[in-house]
Short mmCIF file of C-alpha atoms in Angstrom, two decimals:
data_model
loop_
_atom_site.label_atom_id
_atom_site.label_comp_id
_atom_site.label_asym_id
_atom_site.label_seq_id
_atom_site.Cartn_x
_atom_site.Cartn_y
_atom_site.Cartn_z
CA MET A 140 0.24 0.04 0.15
CA VAL A 141 1.25 3.53 -1.09
CA VAL A 142 1.01 5.80 1.96
CA ALA A 143 1.20 9.63 1.01
CA THR A 144 4.02 11.60 2.46
CA ARG A 145 2.49 13.93 5.45
CA GLU A 146 3.44 17.47 4.90
CA VAL A 147 3.62 20.13 7.71
CA HIS A 148 3.79 24.06 7.46
CA PHE A 149 6.61 25.42 9.48
CA ASP A 150 5.42 29.44 9.69
CA GLY A 151 9.03 30.31 11.60
CA SER A 152 7.76 29.44 14.95
CA ALA A 153 5.53 26.62 15.57
CA VAL A 154 3.33 24.36 13.05
CA PRO A 155 -0.21 22.48 13.34
CA VAL A 156 -0.45 19.80 16.10
CA GLY A 157 -2.92 17.11 15.41
CA ASP A 158 -3.28 14.08 12.93
CA GLY A 159 -0.17 12.88 14.19
CA VAL A 160 1.75 15.92 15.38
CA VAL A 161 2.28 16.26 19.00
CA ALA A 162 4.01 18.99 20.71
CA THR A 163 7.15 18.23 22.81
CA ARG A 164 9.84 20.50 24.33
CA LEU A 165 11.68 22.31 21.55
CA GLY A 166 9.86 21.06 18.96
CA TRP A 167 7.00 18.45 17.77
CA LEU A 168 7.22 14.48 17.30
CA VAL A 169 5.71 13.77 14.01
CA GLY A 170 4.36 9.87 13.27
CA ALA A 171 6.08 7.43 11.15
CA GLY A 172 6.56 7.59 7.47
CA ASP A 173 7.87 10.26 4.91
CA LEU A 174 7.31 13.77 5.77
CA ARG A 175 7.79 17.11 4.26
CA VAL A 176 8.18 20.41 6.32
CA LEU A 177 7.39 23.49 4.18
CA LEU A 178 9.06 26.89 5.38
CA GLY A 179 7.51 30.20 5.29
CA SER A 180 10.97 31.73 5.12
CA ALA A 181 14.41 31.02 3.45
CA ALA A 182 17.10 28.96 4.98
CA THR A 183 20.63 29.48 4.26
CA ASP A 184 22.64 26.23 4.97
CA PHE A 185 22.10 22.43 5.24
CA HIS A 186 23.45 20.21 8.29
CA ARG A 187 24.06 16.81 6.44
CA GLY A 188 23.96 13.53 8.94
CA GLY A 189 26.28 10.94 7.58
CA TRP A 190 25.33 7.25 7.53
CA ASN A 191 28.48 5.82 8.96
CA SER A 192 31.33 6.85 10.94
CA TRP A 193 33.25 7.81 7.47
CA SER A 194 30.68 9.66 5.67
CA PRO A 195 30.54 13.28 4.89
CA THR A 196 28.91 15.15 7.71
CA GLY A 197 28.29 18.89 8.33
CA TRP A 198 26.96 22.26 7.48
CA ALA A 199 27.06 23.44 3.68
CA PRO A 200 25.53 26.15 2.04
CA LEU A 201 22.59 25.65 0.21
CA ASP A 202 23.91 27.35 -2.66
CA GLU A 203 26.98 25.10 -3.12
CA SER A 204 27.38 21.98 -4.08
CA PRO A 205 25.82 18.65 -1.98
CA LEU A 206 28.37 17.81 0.89
CA ARG A 207 29.11 14.12 -0.50
CA ILE A 208 31.80 11.90 -2.15
CA TRP A 209 32.62 12.96 -5.64
CA GLY A 210 33.62 11.13 -8.36
CA ASP A 211 34.66 7.48 -6.63
CA ASP A 212 31.93 5.01 -6.72
CA GLU A 213 34.06 2.10 -4.84
CA ARG A 214 35.00 4.49 -2.04
CA ARG A 215 31.08 5.80 -1.89
CA LEU A 216 30.24 2.33 -1.49
CA THR A 217 32.61 1.93 1.46
CA ALA A 218 32.13 5.34 3.24
CA ASP A 219 28.58 6.43 2.79
CA ASP A 220 24.98 5.15 2.17
CA ALA A 221 25.79 4.43 -1.67
CA ALA A 222 22.55 3.04 -2.31
CA ASN A 223 20.68 6.45 -1.59
CA ASP A 224 23.30 8.78 -2.66
CA THR A 225 22.39 11.94 -4.56
CA ALA A 226 24.24 14.27 -6.48
CA ASP A 227 21.51 16.99 -7.18
CA ARG A 228 20.20 17.72 -3.95
CA HIS A 229 21.36 18.40 -0.21
CA GLU A 230 20.62 14.96 1.59
CA GLY A 231 21.89 12.80 4.20
CA ASN A 232 20.97 10.33 6.72
CA GLY A 233 18.90 9.99 9.72
CA PHE A 234 18.88 13.40 10.14
CA GLY A 235 19.53 16.83 9.18
CA ALA A 236 19.10 20.68 9.70
CA LEU A 237 18.50 23.91 8.42
CA GLY A 238 20.34 27.27 9.15
CA LEU A 239 17.60 29.72 9.47
CA PRO A 240 17.66 33.51 8.66
CA ASP A 241 17.50 34.25 12.52
CA GLY A 242 20.30 32.15 13.61
CA ARG A 243 18.13 29.30 15.05
CA VAL A 244 18.62 25.89 13.68
CA LEU A 245 15.62 23.52 12.25
CA LEU A 246 16.06 19.98 12.68
CA LEU A 247 14.48 16.94 11.25
CA GLY A 248 15.97 13.62 13.34
CA ALA A 249 14.40 9.90 12.96
CA LEU A 250 13.55 8.14 16.40
CA GLY A 251 14.49 4.76 14.80
CA LEU A 252 15.65 2.32 12.42
CA GLY A 253 14.36 2.38 8.78
CA THR A 254 17.18 3.99 6.74
CA PRO A 255 15.86 7.17 7.56
CA ARG A 256 16.98 9.83 4.82
CA VAL A 257 16.71 13.60 5.22
CA GLY A 258 17.41 16.16 2.56
CA GLY A 259 17.03 20.07 3.17
CA ALA A 260 16.36 23.13 0.68
CA ALA A 261 15.59 26.91 0.67
CA ASN A 262 12.14 26.27 1.61
CA ALA A 263 11.57 22.67 2.72
CA LEU A 264 12.86 19.75 4.81
CA TRP A 265 11.86 16.54 4.18
CA GLY A 266 12.40 12.97 5.34
CA THR A 267 11.96 9.39 3.85
CA VAL A 268 12.36 5.98 4.78
CA GLU A 269 13.05 2.71 3.02
CA SER A 270 10.80 0.83 5.87
CA ASP A 271 8.48 1.23 8.87
CA ASP A 272 10.53 0.25 11.30
CA GLY A 273 11.13 3.22 13.59
CA ASP A 274 9.40 5.53 15.71
CA GLY A 275 8.66 8.78 13.80
CA TRP A 276 10.13 11.56 13.73
CA PHE A 277 11.50 15.08 16.06
CA LEU A 278 11.29 17.88 14.31
CA GLY A 279 13.02 20.54 16.62
CA VAL A 280 13.59 24.60 16.83
CA GLY A 281 15.77 26.73 18.81
CA PRO A 282 19.62 27.20 19.22
CA GLU A 283 21.63 24.58 17.30
CA THR A 284 23.19 23.15 20.72
CA ALA A 285 19.67 22.91 22.38
CA VAL A 286 18.21 21.44 19.67
CA PHE A 287 20.62 18.75 19.17
CA ALA A 288 20.89 18.10 22.79
CA ARG A 289 17.11 17.32 23.23
CA TYR A 290 17.26 15.01 19.76
CA ALA A 291 19.70 12.99 21.75
CA GLU A 292 17.60 12.73 24.80
CA LEU A 293 15.05 11.18 22.17
CA LEU A 294 17.41 9.12 20.82
CA ARG A 295 18.35 7.61 24.11
CA ALA A 296 14.86 6.97 25.70
CA ARG A 297 14.04 4.90 22.65
CA LEU A 298 17.61 3.08 21.80
CA GLY A 299 19.18 2.78 25.24
CA THR A 300 22.62 3.94 26.44
CA PRO A 301 26.17 2.23 26.96
CA THR A 302 27.20 -0.26 29.09
CA ALA A 303 30.55 -0.78 28.92
CA PRO A 304 33.25 1.44 31.39
CA PRO A 305 34.60 4.53 29.36
CA VAL A 306 37.76 4.65 27.69
CA SER A 307 39.61 7.64 28.85
CA THR A 308 43.21 7.58 27.31
CA LEU A 309 44.20 4.92 24.62
CA TRP A 310 47.31 3.75 22.63
CA CYS A 311 46.90 1.50 19.31
CA SER A 312 49.08 0.10 16.58
CA TRP A 313 47.56 1.20 13.26
CA TYR A 314 49.50 4.72 12.66
CA SER A 315 52.92 3.87 13.57
CA SER A 316 53.23 0.19 11.93
CA TYR A 317 49.87 -0.46 10.33
CA GLU A 318 49.99 -4.04 9.44
CA ASP A 319 53.70 -4.75 10.35
CA ILE A 320 52.96 -5.75 13.83
CA ASP A 321 53.70 -8.58 15.80
CA GLU A 322 54.30 -10.11 19.40
CA GLY A 323 57.70 -8.37 20.12
CA LEU A 324 56.79 -5.13 19.06
CA ILE A 325 53.50 -5.30 21.15
CA ALA A 326 55.63 -6.11 23.46
CA ASP A 327 58.22 -3.96 23.01
CA VAL A 328 55.80 -0.74 22.61
CA THR A 329 53.78 -1.65 25.72
CA ALA A 330 56.90 -1.70 27.81
CA GLY A 331 58.06 1.68 26.33
CA LEU A 332 54.77 2.93 27.61
CA GLY A 333 56.29 3.36 31.10
CA ASP A 334 54.35 4.69 34.09
CA LEU A 335 51.95 6.66 31.35
CA PRO A 336 48.21 6.24 32.42
CA VAL A 337 46.76 4.47 29.48
CA ASP A 338 43.54 2.78 30.00
CA VAL A 339 43.64 0.77 27.02
CA VAL A 340 46.07 -0.76 24.53
CA GLN A 341 44.50 -1.54 21.28
CA ILE A 342 46.36 -4.01 18.55
CA ASP A 343 44.85 -3.48 15.21
CA ASP A 344 45.07 -4.85 12.07
CA GLY A 345 47.76 -7.24 11.10
CA TRP A 346 47.58 -9.96 13.94
CA GLU A 347 44.88 -11.77 11.97
CA GLU A 348 45.76 -14.70 9.34
CA ILE A 349 43.08 -12.88 7.15
CA VAL A 350 40.69 -10.89 7.23
CA GLY A 351 37.44 -12.91 7.61
CA ASP A 352 39.34 -15.33 9.58
CA TRP A 353 40.00 -14.61 13.12
CA VAL A 354 42.76 -16.65 14.20
CA PRO A 355 46.24 -15.01 14.62
CA ASN A 356 48.90 -15.45 12.33
CA ASP A 357 52.74 -16.97 12.67
CA ARG A 358 53.86 -13.12 14.12
CA PHE A 359 52.04 -14.09 17.03
CA PRO A 360 53.45 -17.96 18.06
CA SER A 361 52.58 -17.20 21.64
CA GLY A 362 48.93 -16.72 21.24
CA MET A 363 46.76 -13.73 21.58
CA ALA A 364 46.10 -14.33 25.43
CA ALA A 365 49.59 -14.36 26.05
CA THR A 366 49.55 -10.43 24.49
CA ALA A 367 46.57 -9.57 26.24
CA ALA A 368 48.04 -10.86 29.61
CA GLU A 369 51.16 -8.58 28.94
CA VAL A 370 48.96 -5.48 28.39
CA ALA A 371 46.84 -6.41 31.40
CA ALA A 372 49.89 -6.67 33.31
CA ARG A 373 50.98 -3.10 33.31
CA GLY A 374 47.22 -2.27 34.08
CA SER A 375 46.25 -1.54 30.60
CA ARG A 376 42.88 -3.17 29.10
CA PRO A 377 43.93 -5.30 26.37
CA GLY A 378 42.42 -4.43 23.01
CA LEU A 379 42.14 -5.90 19.60
CA TRP A 380 40.74 -5.28 15.99
CA LEU A 381 38.20 -6.88 13.87
CA ALA A 382 35.88 -6.66 10.91
CA PRO A 383 33.69 -9.50 12.11
CA LEU A 384 30.66 -8.71 9.21
CA ILE A 385 33.35 -8.80 6.29
CA CYS A 386 35.66 -11.31 4.69
CA LEU A 387 38.12 -10.96 2.19
CA PRO A 388 37.73 -13.42 -0.75
CA GLY A 389 40.63 -15.57 -0.45
CA SER A 390 39.66 -16.15 3.40
CA ARG A 391 38.73 -19.86 4.36
CA THR A 392 35.29 -18.03 5.40
CA ALA A 393 34.61 -17.00 2.11
CA THR A 394 35.50 -19.92 0.30
CA ASP A 395 34.48 -22.74 2.35
CA HIS A 396 31.18 -20.99 3.27
CA PRO A 397 29.89 -19.12 -0.10
CA GLU A 398 26.27 -19.46 0.99
CA TRP A 399 27.35 -17.44 4.62
CA LEU A 400 27.25 -13.99 2.06
CA VAL A 401 24.62 -11.13 1.50
CA GLN A 402 24.09 -12.21 -2.17
CA ASP A 403 23.66 -9.33 -4.91
CA PRO A 404 20.07 -9.06 -6.51
CA ALA A 405 21.79 -9.54 -9.94
CA GLY A 406 23.55 -13.00 -8.70
CA GLY A 407 26.58 -13.74 -6.52
CA ALA A 408 28.19 -12.48 -3.56
CA LEU A 409 27.50 -8.79 -2.83
CA VAL A 410 30.42 -6.81 -3.14
CA ALA A 411 30.39 -4.36 0.15
CA GLY A 412 33.42 -2.29 -0.30
CA TYR A 413 36.91 -2.11 -1.32
CA ASN A 414 40.17 -2.33 0.98
CA TRP A 415 43.33 -4.37 1.17
CA ASP A 416 43.92 -3.82 -2.87
CA SER A 417 40.31 -5.90 -2.93
CA HIS A 418 36.74 -6.04 -2.92
CA TYR A 419 35.27 -8.12 0.25
CA PHE A 420 32.17 -9.46 0.92
CA ALA A 421 29.56 -9.03 3.64
CA LEU A 422 28.32 -11.74 6.11
CA ASP A 423 24.23 -12.48 6.31
CA THR A 424 23.79 -12.18 9.83
CA THR A 425 20.15 -13.39 9.45
CA ARG A 426 21.68 -17.29 9.15
CA PRO A 427 21.52 -19.29 12.37
CA ASP A 428 24.97 -20.48 10.89
CA VAL A 429 26.57 -17.23 10.68
CA GLN A 430 25.17 -15.98 13.99
CA GLU A 431 26.78 -18.90 15.48
CA HIS A 432 30.11 -18.22 14.05
CA LEU A 433 29.39 -14.51 14.94
CA ASP A 434 29.28 -15.73 18.72
CA ALA A 435 32.08 -18.02 18.46
CA VAL A 436 34.67 -15.50 17.14
CA VAL A 437 33.36 -12.97 19.74
CA ARG A 438 33.53 -15.39 22.59
CA THR A 439 36.87 -16.71 21.55
CA VAL A 440 38.72 -13.27 21.84
CA VAL A 441 36.97 -12.28 24.52
CA SER A 442 38.30 -15.68 26.54
CA TRP A 443 42.15 -14.34 25.27
CA GLY A 444 41.42 -11.58 27.25
CA PHE A 445 40.45 -8.41 25.51
CA ARG A 446 38.11 -6.07 27.20
CA TYR A 447 38.15 -3.92 24.36
CA LEU A 448 37.13 -4.51 20.95
CA LYS A 449 37.34 -2.08 17.89
CA LEU A 450 34.54 -3.31 15.35
CA ASP A 451 35.63 -2.15 11.95
CA PHE A 452 33.63 -2.02 8.56
CA LEU A 453 30.37 -2.21 10.12
CA TYR A 454 28.59 -0.71 7.84
CA ALA A 455 29.07 -4.19 5.35
CA GLY A 456 25.99 -5.48 7.84
CA ALA A 457 23.21 -2.71 6.95
CA LEU A 458 23.98 -2.54 2.93
CA PRO A 459 20.95 -3.70 0.69
CA GLY A 460 21.37 -7.27 -0.42
CA VAL A 461 19.47 -10.50 -0.25
CA ARG A 462 19.68 -12.12 2.97
CA HIS A 463 18.29 -15.33 4.36
CA ARG A 464 15.67 -13.44 6.22
CA ASP A 465 13.83 -10.70 4.74
CA VAL A 466 14.46 -8.03 7.42
CA PRO A 467 14.73 -4.50 6.72
CA ARG A 468 18.82 -3.78 6.38
CA GLU A 469 19.13 -1.45 9.58
CA ARG A 470 17.52 -4.13 11.48
CA ALA A 471 19.43 -7.26 10.50
CA TYR A 472 22.71 -4.54 11.52
CA ARG A 473 21.19 -3.76 14.95
CA GLU A 474 20.11 -7.39 15.60
CA ALA A 475 23.90 -8.55 14.56
CA LEU A 476 25.32 -6.13 16.60
CA GLU A 477 23.13 -7.08 19.92
CA ARG A 478 24.43 -10.77 19.18
CA ILE A 479 28.03 -9.37 19.55
CA ARG A 480 26.95 -7.21 22.74
CA THR A 481 25.65 -10.62 24.36
CA ALA A 482 28.20 -12.71 23.27
CA ALA A 483 30.94 -10.33 24.59
CA GLY A 484 29.22 -9.06 27.67
CA PRO A 485 28.04 -6.16 29.12
CA ASP A 486 31.65 -4.76 30.57
CA VAL A 487 33.50 -5.31 27.21
CA TYR A 488 34.02 -2.25 25.67
CA LEU A 489 32.79 -1.86 21.95
CA LEU A 490 33.78 0.87 19.72
CA GLY A 491 32.46 0.79 16.19
CA CYS A 492 34.04 2.02 13.11
CA GLY A 493 32.89 2.41 9.76
CA ALA A 494 29.39 2.04 11.63
CA PRO A 495 25.94 3.46 11.23
CA MET A 496 25.32 5.98 13.81
CA LEU A 497 21.82 5.78 14.66
CA PRO A 498 21.12 1.83 14.58
CA SER A 499 24.32 1.57 16.63
CA ILE A 500 22.77 4.07 19.88
CA GLY A 501 22.59 1.67 22.91
CA VAL A 502 24.52 -1.10 21.96
CA LEU A 503 27.85 0.24 21.04
CA ASP A 504 29.67 1.91 23.98
CA GLY A 505 31.98 4.67 21.21
CA VAL A 506 31.86 5.17 17.72
CA ARG A 507 34.53 6.82 15.17
CA VAL A 508 32.62 10.29 14.25
CA GLY A 509 35.37 11.06 11.10
CA PRO A 510 37.66 9.74 8.23
CA ASP A 511 40.95 8.47 9.58
CA THR A 512 43.51 11.18 10.40
CA ALA A 513 46.45 9.50 8.87
CA SER A 514 49.35 10.89 9.17
CA ASP A 515 48.89 13.66 6.59
CA TRP A 516 46.84 16.87 7.12
CA ALA A 517 45.22 16.90 3.62
CA PRO A 518 46.29 14.53 0.95
CA PRO A 519 45.25 14.65 -2.81
CA GLY A 520 41.60 14.31 -3.05
CA SER A 521 40.59 15.26 -0.13
CA VAL A 522 38.01 18.30 -1.14
CA ALA A 523 36.23 15.87 -3.56
CA ASP A 524 35.97 13.51 -1.57
CA PRO A 525 35.21 14.44 2.53
CA SER A 526 35.53 10.96 3.41
CA HIS A 527 39.37 10.54 2.57
CA GLU A 528 42.25 10.16 5.27
CA GLY A 529 43.62 13.31 6.77
CA GLY A 530 43.80 15.20 9.70
CA ARG A 531 41.61 18.10 8.35
CA ASN A 532 38.67 16.07 6.74
CA GLY A 533 38.74 14.21 10.56
CA ALA A 534 38.49 16.97 12.64
CA ALA A 535 35.72 18.79 9.82
CA ALA A 536 33.64 15.42 10.17
CA SER A 537 34.02 15.04 13.84
CA LEU A 538 33.44 18.27 15.13
CA PRO A 539 29.49 18.76 13.83
CA ARG A 540 28.89 14.97 15.82
CA LEU A 541 30.42 16.13 18.91
CA TRP A 542 26.25 16.50 20.17
CA MET A 543 26.71 12.42 20.27
CA ARG A 544 28.76 12.33 23.13
CA GLU A 545 25.38 11.83 24.73
CA LEU A 546 24.74 8.75 23.06
CA TYR A 547 27.62 7.13 23.21
CA GLN A 548 31.68 8.04 23.40
CA VAL A 549 32.89 10.05 20.32
CA ASP A 550 36.12 8.79 18.92
CA PRO A 551 37.91 11.67 16.41
CA ASP A 552 41.03 9.01 15.89
CA VAL A 553 44.47 9.63 17.30
CA ALA A 554 46.23 12.40 18.22
CA PHE A 555 49.62 13.00 16.61
CA PHE A 556 52.61 14.39 18.90
CA ARG A 557 55.46 13.12 17.01
CA SER A 558 57.50 15.10 14.51
CA ARG A 559 58.56 12.12 12.35
CA GLU A 560 57.11 9.60 9.77
CA THR A 561 54.68 12.57 9.57
CA THR A 562 53.87 15.38 6.89
CA MET A 563 51.77 17.62 9.48
CA SER A 564 53.07 20.79 10.93
CA ALA A 565 53.28 21.34 14.69
CA GLU A 566 50.06 23.35 14.26
CA GLN A 567 48.43 20.48 12.71
CA ARG A 568 49.13 18.45 14.93
CA GLN A 569 47.77 20.40 17.67
CA VAL A 570 44.51 20.56 16.11
CA GLY A 571 44.31 16.63 16.57
CA ILE A 572 45.07 17.12 20.05
CA ASP A 573 42.92 19.71 20.69
CA LEU A 574 40.24 17.95 18.91
CA ALA A 575 40.47 14.90 21.32
CA THR A 576 40.36 17.00 24.46
CA VAL A 577 37.36 18.54 23.25
CA ALA A 578 35.60 15.28 22.44
CA GLY A 579 36.38 13.46 25.56
CA PHE A 580 38.39 10.36 23.85
CA ARG A 581 42.14 10.55 24.18
CA SER A 582 43.87 8.11 21.64
CA THR A 583 47.40 8.17 20.20
CA SER A 584 49.61 6.03 18.24
CA ASP A 585 53.10 7.28 19.05
CA PRO A 586 55.46 4.88 20.12
CA VAL A 587 57.46 6.65 22.90
CA GLY A 588 60.74 5.65 21.37
CA TRP A 589 59.88 8.11 18.31
CA LEU A 590 59.30 11.04 20.65
CA ASP A 591 61.60 13.87 21.61
CA ASP A 592 61.90 15.10 25.23
CA GLU A 593 59.21 17.88 24.20
CA GLU A 594 57.26 15.58 22.84
CA GLN A 595 57.03 13.25 25.04
CA ALA A 596 56.13 15.78 27.44
CA ALA A 597 53.35 17.15 25.37
CA LEU A 598 52.20 13.16 25.58
CA ARG A 599 52.20 13.00 29.24
CA ARG A 600 49.86 16.15 29.74
CA PHE A 601 47.21 15.03 26.98
CA LEU A 602 47.29 11.38 29.21
CA THR A 603 47.29 13.05 32.55
CA GLU A 604 45.40 16.47 32.73
CA ASP A 605 41.36 16.95 32.70
CA PRO A 606 40.95 19.89 31.41
CA VAL A 607 37.76 22.03 31.48
CA VAL A 608 36.14 22.27 28.51
CA GLU A 609 33.17 24.90 27.68
CA ARG A 610 31.82 24.98 23.96
CA THR A 611 31.11 28.92 23.00
CA GLY A 612 30.09 28.26 19.48
CA ARG A 613 29.60 25.97 16.82
CA ASP A 614 33.42 25.43 16.29
CA ARG A 615 34.76 27.16 19.29
CA PHE A 616 35.50 26.28 22.88
CA ILE A 617 37.48 27.29 25.86
CA VAL A 618 39.83 24.75 27.36
CA ASP A 619 41.04 25.62 30.83
CA GLY A 620 40.37 29.40 30.04
CA CYS A 621 42.38 29.02 26.58
CA THR A 622 40.19 29.53 23.26
CA VAL A 623 40.37 26.93 20.89
CA ASP A 624 38.75 27.63 17.13
CA PHE A 625 38.28 25.19 14.80
CA GLY A 626 36.69 27.49 12.33
CA PRO A 627 39.43 28.26 10.18
CA VAL A 628 40.18 24.55 9.62
CA VAL A 629 36.42 23.50 8.81
CA ARG A 630 36.57 26.79 6.48
CA GLU A 631 39.75 25.42 4.76
CA ALA A 632 38.24 21.81 4.54
CA ARG A 633 35.13 23.50 2.81
CA VAL A 634 36.98 25.26 0.21
CA GLY A 635 36.60 24.02 -3.39
CA ARG A 636 33.63 22.33 -3.05
CA GLU A 637 31.78 24.75 -4.61
CA HIS A 638 34.07 24.41 -8.26
CA LEU A 639 33.28 20.58 -7.80
CA THR A 640 32.55 20.15 -11.67
CA GLU A 641 30.20 16.73 -11.48
CA ALA A 642 26.59 17.39 -12.52
CA ARG A 643 24.48 19.21 -10.12
CA HIS A 644 21.05 19.76 -11.13
#
């Protein structure tokens, strides 16, 4: 049955209540289904909500090109909701907001699942859903900070809150060693941390035989339990990287169990994205045998002693495709997350990366909120692709998601203190340090042995001090009495987007 789009008129102060529209603090609750809000005055800019951790997110003027990934279909599949991508209008996922001429914002946010999509134009704000799997909409108006805080409050009430103890400080292996890790390197780096208060020491990609087969490779001959025990012995929580919802074509999981893979409607296994110089597949988590596999993987790594799991490329569990059980795709994803949570237990910290933002609320304890920072500031291609790795894009995407701290910890990725093995200037590195400070999730990948005395002192301050942070504007903060202004970084990230040459209607 085709249901007509509900239409409401916003006159600058209110919308008519009744017919599925109920007044609430700072706005209105609107029933489920597609919705169109007509404005009596012209809006100026649009806040795009990105689908997953890496998706383009933030404010863009309505008279400029939409904030999206341009010119790279493979990257769009990995880093955004490619199935719903639009090049000709400003749209995003889950929620969106318009900047009104008087400085207020008008926010439209979904209150559940259903792969909601929100778009905006000068005189309209609209929301659509793929499936009736949510709880309607919140239409809020007022000061930006207050309206987003109210939206977070409503989401918490419907989707829940985290359960594991929060992370204070973290060291991970990725940006210093990438996949070139072994048990000796991890032991040396862990010992090199000395008396630094590092809450979590996390081993990243490179420990497993191949993505999809979650057993240690021959560079960890003592087994992962031994490495976890060494980390725990220094008083840190052992952490481990996994991508439990995907597998590479060469994995035993893919070759021995092709029936475990989400299928493409055109036939064959669905290509879920691209990395490791290859495509990869998504596991069909609606299958009972895949669910048993997922339970076994998570219980095994937890039994090794790991109390923090970085779960990467999670979006693959929510891609459109043919599954064993015909359920809405975000519902399939959330059910998979809930299985992981049950298998891990309530006290194991789950960090999502590449994770769909709204369907992860109440299950994940933390979520990456921007692209990889890498060790460069703005590599080529980072204007056309706001999801492209780099410190500038990482900051520009993470800042507009800081309101999500009310839903789970927000991880803006690591801060850099080292002057070696990086092209970033001291000023650019400071942006990442400041961002981690205001986000409240302080992590680094720098081995202490790579740092000179001044850099080691800066790292120690970063890990030990607990500054008072006050937000004074969209991109401005006061940190222990000092003003930190990210505005120039956000404006720099936007330069050039208005000159993109792909078709725009």
